[in-house]
Amino acid sequence: MKDNITLLMEETGCDKSEAELALVLSDNDIEKAITKIGILLKFITAYKIKLLFPAENIYGLMHIAVNMKTAELLRFSMVFSHNPAVYEISADMDWFSFEKAIFSARLDAGAMESYTQSIEENIRLYTGQAVKEIAKISSDEMSEIIKSFFSPAAVNTEIVSEELNLTQFKKLPDYASKQNESSYTGYELGYVKLDVAILEDLNGKPAGKISEGDTVLSLITDSRDIAHYLAHLIGGRKDGSMIPLPATVKKITSKDDDLEIHLHYAPSITGLAKIKSGAMLKVLETKNPPWWRRIMPW
C-alpha cells in the first residue's frame, strides 16, 4: 500500500491524502487509482484572456494553462492583431477551441506576427515567475499580472477561467461536435500545406521507387507559427523542437531531376517534400500494389 501511494503521487502529482483516497476507492488497484485521480482532482486552470489596448487599437488573445499544484505553465499561446474581429472571439468556448482560435488569428492579414513573436517568450517567463509567487491564482490576479507586464501602457482585459482535471486536459474536447457552435467562425484553419523533409537512410528505398501509400519518416521544417502549432498537435514537436514522425505518401510528381512528394498527416494537413530522385529514403511501411498493377503496370 505504501509503495502504491508513493507511485501514485509520482505519476499524478497528487498529495498523500489524495493518493490514499484514490487507492481506497480503487481497491488498491494502481491503474484504477490513476484513472480516479485523473477524474476527481481538478488542479489545472485554463485562463482564456482577451486584451484591448485602446490607445493603440491593438487587440489580443492569450491562453494560459496552469498546474495549480506545481505552479507550472502547461500551455501558453498568444496573438496580437490590428483586426478588431479578434476581440469578438468568445472566451466562453472550451480551452482547446480558444487555443485553436488564437493560432487561426495568427494567420489573419491583420496579425502582428513580428510583435507577437518578439514578446511571447518574455511574457511567458514573466507570467511563469509571477504564478510561482502566488499560492492559487485567481482571474483577477492573472489580470493584474498581465497589466503589470504591459505597464505603463493601458490595457483592458477580459478573463474566463476553466477548471480541468487531468483527464479533461489530456483528452482534447470533442471538437468536431462543437464546430457549429463556436463563435469564431471565419477563423477556420482550413487546408494547410507544410514544408517538410523526408529522412534519408543509406539502407532505405530509392526516392524514385517510392509509391503512393508508403509510410515514410518525415520532419516538419516549416518555420511558420501555424506549423509549430500543428506539429505539436500531430506529435511532431516535443520540448520546443521538431521531431520525426510517420506520414503517408499521398502523391508524387516529377520536376526536372527532383521529386515532389506530398504527404498526408491529418484531414486538411499535408506536407510537401522536395527530394533528389537518387536519394535513399527512410520507409517505415510499404503499401503493396494490387495484383493487376504488378502484371499490368501501365
mmCIF file of C-alpha atoms in Angstrom:
data_model
loop_
_atom_site.group_PDB
_atom_site.id
_atom_site.type_symbol
_atom_site.label_atom_id
_atom_site.label_comp_id
_atom_site.label_asym_id
_atom_site.label_seq_id
_atom_site.Cartn_x
_atom_site.Cartn_y
_atom_site.Cartn_z
ATOM 1 C CA MET A 1 0.000 0.000 0.000
ATOM 2 C CA LYS A 2 2.812 2.394 0.907
ATOM 3 C CA ASP A 3 4.636 1.735 -2.371
ATOM 4 C CA ASN A 4 1.429 2.336 -4.310
ATOM 5 C CA ILE A 5 0.872 5.638 -2.545
ATOM 6 C CA THR A 6 4.363 6.821 -3.483
ATOM 7 C CA LEU A 7 3.970 5.632 -7.067
ATOM 8 C CA LEU A 8 0.599 7.320 -7.422
ATOM 9 C CA MET A 9 1.956 10.596 -6.079
ATOM 10 C CA GLU A 10 4.853 10.460 -8.556
ATOM 11 C CA GLU A 11 2.629 9.575 -11.525
ATOM 12 C CA THR A 12 -0.133 12.124 -10.987
ATOM 13 C CA GLY A 13 1.306 14.876 -8.793
ATOM 14 C CA CYS A 14 -1.363 14.338 -6.137
ATOM 15 C CA ASP A 15 -0.635 14.602 -2.424
ATOM 16 C CA LYS A 16 -0.588 11.723 0.092
ATOM 17 C CA SER A 17 -4.195 12.054 1.297
ATOM 18 C CA GLU A 18 -5.487 12.191 -2.278
ATOM 19 C CA ALA A 19 -3.448 9.118 -3.202
ATOM 20 C CA GLU A 20 -4.787 7.204 -0.183
ATOM 21 C CA LEU A 21 -8.384 8.112 -1.075
ATOM 22 C CA ALA A 22 -7.965 7.077 -4.721
ATOM 23 C CA LEU A 23 -6.459 3.727 -3.708
ATOM 24 C CA VAL A 24 -9.277 3.028 -1.240
ATOM 25 C CA LEU A 25 -11.863 3.818 -3.926
ATOM 26 C CA SER A 26 -9.992 1.553 -6.350
ATOM 27 C CA ASP A 27 -9.409 -1.423 -4.022
ATOM 28 C CA ASN A 28 -5.666 -0.709 -4.132
ATOM 29 C CA ASP A 29 -5.553 -1.182 -7.905
ATOM 30 C CA ILE A 30 -2.890 1.315 -9.046
ATOM 31 C CA GLU A 31 -4.164 1.612 -12.637
ATOM 32 C CA LYS A 32 -7.729 2.289 -11.495
ATOM 33 C CA ALA A 33 -6.411 4.740 -8.896
ATOM 34 C CA ILE A 34 -4.565 6.735 -11.571
ATOM 35 C CA THR A 35 -7.823 6.966 -13.517
ATOM 36 C CA LYS A 36 -9.679 8.057 -10.369
ATOM 37 C CA ILE A 37 -7.134 10.802 -9.714
ATOM 38 C CA GLY A 38 -7.462 11.989 -13.303
ATOM 39 C CA ILE A 39 -11.225 12.287 -12.938
ATOM 40 C CA LEU A 40 -11.588 13.504 -9.353
ATOM 41 C CA LEU A 41 -8.941 16.176 -8.983
ATOM 42 C CA LYS A 42 -9.321 19.495 -10.737
ATOM 43 C CA PHE A 43 -5.938 21.131 -10.294
ATOM 44 C CA ILE A 44 -5.452 22.584 -13.781
ATOM 45 C CA THR A 45 -6.845 26.019 -14.603
ATOM 46 C CA ALA A 46 -7.037 27.329 -18.154
ATOM 47 C CA TYR A 47 -7.211 31.134 -18.451
ATOM 48 C CA LYS A 48 -8.777 32.410 -21.669
ATOM 49 C CA ILE A 49 -7.781 36.061 -21.917
ATOM 50 C CA LYS A 50 -8.868 38.893 -24.225
ATOM 51 C CA LEU A 51 -6.830 42.110 -24.335
ATOM 52 C CA LEU A 52 -7.585 45.549 -25.716
ATOM 53 C CA PHE A 53 -5.085 48.404 -25.980
ATOM 54 C CA PRO A 54 -7.495 51.330 -26.575
ATOM 55 C CA ALA A 55 -4.849 53.958 -27.355
ATOM 56 C CA GLU A 56 -3.125 51.813 -29.970
ATOM 57 C CA ASN A 57 -6.178 49.971 -31.373
ATOM 58 C CA ILE A 58 -4.454 46.648 -30.745
ATOM 59 C CA TYR A 59 -6.434 43.511 -29.908
ATOM 60 C CA GLY A 60 -5.018 40.401 -28.303
ATOM 61 C CA LEU A 61 -5.814 36.895 -27.133
ATOM 62 C CA MET A 62 -3.878 34.775 -24.650
ATOM 63 C CA HIS A 63 -4.321 31.229 -23.402
ATOM 64 C CA ILE A 64 -2.504 30.155 -20.247
ATOM 65 C CA ALA A 65 -2.964 26.759 -18.564
ATOM 66 C CA VAL A 66 -1.520 26.373 -15.062
ATOM 67 C CA ASN A 67 -0.951 23.336 -12.884
ATOM 68 C CA MET A 68 -2.086 24.759 -9.550
ATOM 69 C CA LYS A 69 -0.213 22.130 -7.543
ATOM 70 C CA THR A 70 3.194 22.762 -9.081
ATOM 71 C CA ALA A 71 2.699 26.374 -10.309
ATOM 72 C CA GLU A 72 3.859 25.156 -13.736
ATOM 73 C CA LEU A 73 2.701 26.688 -17.021
ATOM 74 C CA LEU A 74 1.374 23.776 -19.059
ATOM 75 C CA ARG A 75 0.332 25.750 -22.149
ATOM 76 C CA PHE A 76 0.940 29.285 -23.325
ATOM 77 C CA SER A 77 -0.137 30.891 -26.591
ATOM 78 C CA MET A 78 -0.970 34.414 -27.709
ATOM 79 C CA VAL A 79 -1.679 36.716 -30.643
ATOM 80 C CA PHE A 80 -1.863 40.473 -31.189
ATOM 81 C CA SER A 81 -3.665 41.994 -34.132
ATOM 82 C CA HIS A 82 -4.953 45.239 -35.638
ATOM 83 C CA ASN A 83 -8.133 43.381 -36.629
ATOM 84 C CA PRO A 84 -10.986 44.185 -34.185
ATOM 85 C CA ALA A 85 -12.670 40.892 -35.141
ATOM 86 C CA VAL A 86 -10.068 39.145 -32.987
ATOM 87 C CA TYR A 87 -11.556 40.756 -29.883
ATOM 88 C CA GLU A 88 -15.002 39.422 -30.847
ATOM 89 C CA ILE A 89 -13.831 35.847 -30.322
ATOM 90 C CA SER A 90 -15.619 34.482 -27.276
ATOM 91 C CA ALA A 91 -13.668 33.442 -24.181
ATOM 92 C CA ASP A 92 -16.579 31.214 -23.157
ATOM 93 C CA MET A 93 -15.637 28.401 -25.554
ATOM 94 C CA ASP A 94 -13.620 25.417 -24.273
ATOM 95 C CA TRP A 95 -9.874 25.900 -23.810
ATOM 96 C CA PHE A 96 -8.861 23.854 -26.848
ATOM 97 C CA SER A 97 -11.179 25.740 -29.211
ATOM 98 C CA PHE A 98 -9.919 29.039 -27.789
ATOM 99 C CA GLU A 99 -6.315 27.992 -28.333
ATOM 100 C CA LYS A 100 -7.120 26.938 -31.886
ATOM 101 C CA ALA A 101 -8.762 30.338 -32.462
ATOM 102 C CA ILE A 102 -5.538 32.032 -31.343
ATOM 103 C CA PHE A 103 -3.430 30.217 -33.901
ATOM 104 C CA SER A 104 -6.057 30.794 -36.573
ATOM 105 C CA ALA A 105 -5.954 34.531 -35.794
ATOM 106 C CA ARG A 106 -2.169 34.456 -36.219
ATOM 107 C CA LEU A 107 -2.814 33.663 -39.896
ATOM 108 C CA ASP A 108 -5.080 36.667 -40.352
ATOM 109 C CA ALA A 109 -3.936 39.586 -42.514
ATOM 110 C CA GLY A 110 -4.126 41.972 -39.548
ATOM 111 C CA ALA A 111 -1.977 39.811 -37.266
ATOM 112 C CA MET A 112 1.088 41.490 -35.742
ATOM 113 C CA GLU A 113 3.339 38.498 -36.249
ATOM 114 C CA SER A 114 6.691 40.172 -35.538
ATOM 115 C CA TYR A 115 5.414 41.906 -32.395
ATOM 116 C CA THR A 116 3.770 38.725 -31.106
ATOM 117 C CA GLN A 117 6.944 36.714 -31.600
ATOM 118 C CA SER A 118 9.154 39.419 -30.080
ATOM 119 C CA ILE A 119 7.407 39.498 -26.695
ATOM 120 C CA GLU A 120 5.969 35.973 -26.454
ATOM 121 C CA GLU A 121 8.903 34.422 -24.603
ATOM 122 C CA ASN A 122 9.323 37.422 -22.278
ATOM 123 C CA ILE A 123 5.694 37.448 -21.176
ATOM 124 C CA ARG A 124 5.694 33.670 -20.777
ATOM 125 C CA LEU A 125 8.698 33.872 -18.438
ATOM 126 C CA TYR A 126 7.236 36.870 -16.586
ATOM 127 C CA THR A 127 3.885 35.122 -16.099
ATOM 128 C CA GLY A 128 5.536 31.853 -15.078
ATOM 129 C CA GLN A 129 7.561 33.598 -12.366
ATOM 130 C CA ALA A 130 4.540 35.553 -11.100
ATOM 131 C CA VAL A 131 2.438 32.376 -10.886
ATOM 132 C CA LYS A 132 5.089 30.704 -8.707
ATOM 133 C CA GLU A 133 4.799 33.552 -6.198
ATOM 134 C CA ILE A 134 1.030 33.181 -5.706
ATOM 135 C CA ALA A 135 -0.396 30.107 -3.985
ATOM 136 C CA LYS A 136 -3.585 29.828 -6.025
ATOM 137 C CA ILE A 137 -4.008 32.435 -8.690
ATOM 138 C CA SER A 138 -7.437 33.925 -9.436
ATOM 139 C CA SER A 139 -8.645 35.503 -12.672
ATOM 140 C CA ASP A 140 -8.286 38.955 -11.093
ATOM 141 C CA GLU A 141 -4.709 38.211 -10.077
ATOM 142 C CA MET A 142 -3.930 36.927 -13.577
ATOM 143 C CA SER A 143 -5.337 40.175 -14.958
ATOM 144 C CA GLU A 144 -3.013 42.181 -12.692
ATOM 145 C CA ILE A 145 -0.022 40.143 -13.857
ATOM 146 C CA ILE A 146 -0.832 40.876 -17.496
ATOM 147 C CA LYS A 147 -1.433 44.583 -16.842
ATOM 148 C CA SER A 148 1.787 44.826 -14.848
ATOM 149 C CA PHE A 149 3.794 43.388 -17.726
ATOM 150 C CA PHE A 150 2.483 45.974 -20.199
ATOM 151 C CA SER A 151 2.614 48.923 -17.784
ATOM 152 C CA PRO A 152 2.598 51.887 -18.273
ATOM 153 C CA ALA A 153 0.541 51.138 -21.409
ATOM 154 C CA ALA A 154 -3.171 50.938 -20.615
ATOM 155 C CA VAL A 155 -4.736 47.560 -21.351
ATOM 156 C CA ASN A 156 -8.240 46.237 -20.740
ATOM 157 C CA THR A 157 -8.581 42.535 -20.019
ATOM 158 C CA GLU A 158 -11.424 40.044 -20.017
ATOM 159 C CA ILE A 159 -10.636 36.656 -18.471
ATOM 160 C CA VAL A 160 -12.652 33.458 -18.272
ATOM 161 C CA SER A 161 -11.073 30.603 -16.288
ATOM 162 C CA GLU A 162 -11.864 26.933 -16.737
ATOM 163 C CA GLU A 163 -11.027 24.328 -14.103
ATOM 164 C CA LEU A 164 -9.940 20.981 -15.530
ATOM 165 C CA ASN A 165 -8.991 17.606 -14.181
ATOM 166 C CA LEU A 166 -6.040 15.719 -15.618
ATOM 167 C CA THR A 167 -8.243 13.558 -17.840
ATOM 168 C CA GLN A 168 -10.043 16.555 -19.330
ATOM 169 C CA PHE A 169 -6.752 18.291 -20.056
ATOM 170 C CA LYS A 170 -5.024 15.312 -21.658
ATOM 171 C CA LYS A 171 -8.051 14.285 -23.704
ATOM 172 C CA LEU A 172 -8.937 17.017 -26.166
ATOM 173 C CA PRO A 173 -12.571 18.161 -26.173
ATOM 174 C CA ASP A 174 -14.955 16.675 -28.704
ATOM 175 C CA TYR A 175 -14.027 19.392 -31.132
ATOM 176 C CA ALA A 176 -15.968 18.070 -34.131
ATOM 177 C CA SER A 177 -19.281 18.302 -32.290
ATOM 178 C CA LYS A 178 -18.622 21.921 -31.305
ATOM 179 C CA GLN A 179 -17.552 23.362 -34.649
ATOM 180 C CA ASN A 180 -21.041 24.602 -35.455
ATOM 181 C CA GLU A 181 -21.401 26.185 -32.021
ATOM 182 C CA SER A 182 -18.091 28.053 -31.928
ATOM 183 C CA SER A 183 -18.212 31.804 -32.128
ATOM 184 C CA TYR A 184 -15.028 32.264 -34.100
ATOM 185 C CA THR A 185 -16.495 31.325 -37.474
ATOM 186 C CA GLY A 186 -14.225 32.754 -40.131
ATOM 187 C CA TYR A 187 -11.067 31.676 -38.324
ATOM 188 C CA GLU A 188 -11.019 28.070 -39.513
ATOM 189 C CA LEU A 189 -7.544 26.739 -40.200
ATOM 190 C CA GLY A 190 -8.786 25.153 -43.398
ATOM 191 C CA TYR A 191 -6.345 23.412 -45.741
ATOM 192 C CA VAL A 192 -2.720 23.814 -44.650
ATOM 193 C CA LYS A 193 0.344 22.652 -46.586
ATOM 194 C CA LEU A 194 3.577 22.403 -44.578
ATOM 195 C CA ASP A 195 7.176 22.377 -45.746
ATOM 196 C CA VAL A 196 8.647 19.035 -44.711
ATOM 197 C CA ALA A 197 11.650 16.781 -45.290
ATOM 198 C CA ILE A 198 11.770 13.009 -45.594
ATOM 199 C CA LEU A 199 14.592 11.443 -43.609
ATOM 200 C CA GLU A 200 17.236 9.637 -45.612
ATOM 201 C CA ASP A 201 18.548 6.140 -44.927
ATOM 202 C CA LEU A 202 21.504 4.513 -46.714
ATOM 203 C CA ASN A 203 19.689 1.184 -46.478
ATOM 204 C CA GLY A 204 16.333 2.696 -47.370
ATOM 205 C CA LYS A 205 14.254 2.837 -50.528
ATOM 206 C CA PRO A 206 15.278 4.902 -53.582
ATOM 207 C CA ALA A 207 13.136 8.006 -53.921
ATOM 208 C CA GLY A 208 12.302 7.039 -57.494
ATOM 209 C CA LYS A 209 10.669 3.834 -56.242
ATOM 210 C CA ILE A 210 8.540 5.413 -53.527
ATOM 211 C CA SER A 211 4.850 4.626 -54.089
ATOM 212 C CA GLU A 212 1.613 6.258 -53.046
ATOM 213 C CA GLY A 213 0.504 4.687 -49.789
ATOM 214 C CA ASP A 214 4.045 4.119 -48.468
ATOM 215 C CA THR A 215 4.672 5.351 -44.921
ATOM 216 C CA VAL A 216 7.869 7.392 -44.586
ATOM 217 C CA LEU A 217 9.638 9.078 -41.682
ATOM 218 C CA SER A 218 9.339 12.838 -42.048
ATOM 219 C CA LEU A 219 10.343 16.044 -40.294
ATOM 220 C CA ILE A 220 8.352 19.292 -40.387
ATOM 221 C CA THR A 221 10.758 22.051 -41.450
ATOM 222 C CA ASP A 222 8.174 24.823 -41.855
ATOM 223 C CA SER A 223 9.040 27.831 -39.670
ATOM 224 C CA ARG A 224 5.586 29.453 -39.566
ATOM 225 C CA ASP A 225 3.651 29.770 -36.296
ATOM 226 C CA ILE A 226 0.850 27.587 -37.612
ATOM 227 C CA ALA A 227 3.364 24.859 -38.475
ATOM 228 C CA HIS A 228 4.675 24.787 -34.897
ATOM 229 C CA TYR A 229 1.136 24.583 -33.553
ATOM 230 C CA LEU A 230 0.038 21.802 -35.905
ATOM 231 C CA ALA A 231 3.274 19.887 -35.323
ATOM 232 C CA HIS A 232 2.517 19.963 -31.602
ATOM 233 C CA LEU A 233 -0.982 18.587 -32.204
ATOM 234 C CA ILE A 234 0.047 15.727 -34.502
ATOM 235 C CA GLY A 235 3.092 14.660 -32.474
ATOM 236 C CA GLY A 236 5.866 16.288 -34.498
ATOM 237 C CA ARG A 237 7.103 18.681 -31.805
ATOM 238 C CA LYS A 238 8.453 17.961 -28.322
ATOM 239 C CA ASP A 239 10.230 20.165 -25.766
ATOM 240 C CA GLY A 240 10.253 23.050 -28.222
ATOM 241 C CA SER A 241 11.899 21.120 -31.073
ATOM 242 C CA MET A 242 10.594 19.325 -34.143
ATOM 243 C CA ILE A 243 10.877 15.533 -34.027
ATOM 244 C CA PRO A 244 10.445 12.918 -36.803
ATOM 245 C CA LEU A 245 7.001 11.450 -37.333
ATOM 246 C CA PRO A 246 5.444 8.982 -39.796
ATOM 247 C CA ALA A 247 3.441 10.238 -42.768
ATOM 248 C CA THR A 248 1.661 8.567 -45.679
ATOM 249 C CA VAL A 249 2.694 9.342 -49.253
ATOM 250 C CA LYS A 250 -0.337 10.881 -50.955
ATOM 251 C CA LYS A 251 1.014 11.948 -54.350
ATOM 252 C CA ILE A 252 4.321 12.010 -56.241
ATOM 253 C CA THR A 253 5.221 14.393 -59.055
ATOM 254 C CA SER A 254 8.450 14.771 -61.047
ATOM 255 C CA LYS A 255 10.117 18.110 -61.615
ATOM 256 C CA ASP A 256 13.428 18.124 -63.527
ATOM 257 C CA ASP A 257 15.730 15.807 -61.539
ATOM 258 C CA ASP A 258 13.711 16.262 -58.364
ATOM 259 C CA LEU A 259 10.602 14.664 -56.954
ATOM 260 C CA GLU A 260 7.851 16.481 -55.120
ATOM 261 C CA ILE A 261 6.327 14.097 -52.591
ATOM 262 C CA HIS A 262 3.053 15.088 -50.970
ATOM 263 C CA LEU A 263 2.463 13.623 -47.504
ATOM 264 C CA HIS A 264 -0.752 13.179 -45.537
ATOM 265 C CA TYR A 265 -0.757 13.900 -41.791
ATOM 266 C CA ALA A 266 -4.388 14.557 -40.914
ATOM 267 C CA PRO A 267 -7.537 15.862 -42.609
ATOM 268 C CA SER A 268 -6.619 19.204 -44.259
ATOM 269 C CA ILE A 269 -2.969 18.933 -43.145
ATOM 270 C CA THR A 270 -0.435 17.894 -45.793
ATOM 271 C CA GLY A 271 3.312 18.183 -46.264
ATOM 272 C CA LEU A 272 5.405 18.846 -49.345
ATOM 273 C CA ALA A 273 8.934 17.433 -49.553
ATOM 274 C CA LYS A 274 11.316 18.145 -52.444
ATOM 275 C CA ILE A 275 13.658 15.193 -52.890
ATOM 276 C CA LYS A 276 16.502 14.337 -55.262
ATOM 277 C CA SER A 277 15.470 11.336 -57.340
ATOM 278 C CA GLY A 278 18.584 9.386 -56.282
ATOM 279 C CA ALA A 279 18.072 9.869 -52.526
ATOM 280 C CA MET A 280 17.583 6.818 -50.298
ATOM 281 C CA LEU A 281 14.618 7.412 -48.044
ATOM 282 C CA LYS A 282 13.521 6.014 -44.687
ATOM 283 C CA VAL A 283 10.385 3.948 -45.386
ATOM 284 C CA LEU A 284 8.526 2.539 -42.393
ATOM 285 C CA GLU A 285 5.875 0.615 -44.301
ATOM 286 C CA THR A 286 5.274 -0.207 -47.953
ATOM 287 C CA LYS A 287 1.823 -0.465 -49.404
ATOM 288 C CA ASN A 288 1.768 -3.366 -51.809
ATOM 289 C CA PRO A 289 0.079 -2.512 -55.130
ATOM 290 C CA PRO A 290 -2.875 -4.637 -56.260
ATOM 291 C CA TRP A 291 -2.015 -7.791 -58.216
ATOM 292 C CA TRP A 292 -3.299 -6.385 -61.502
ATOM 293 C CA ARG A 293 -0.944 -3.405 -61.240
ATOM 294 C CA ARG A 294 2.057 -5.720 -60.780
ATOM 295 C CA ILE A 295 1.351 -7.549 -64.033
ATOM 296 C CA MET A 296 -0.091 -4.559 -65.924
ATOM 297 C CA PRO A 297 1.923 -1.565 -64.698
ATOM 298 C CA TRP A 298 0.581 0.670 -67.431
#
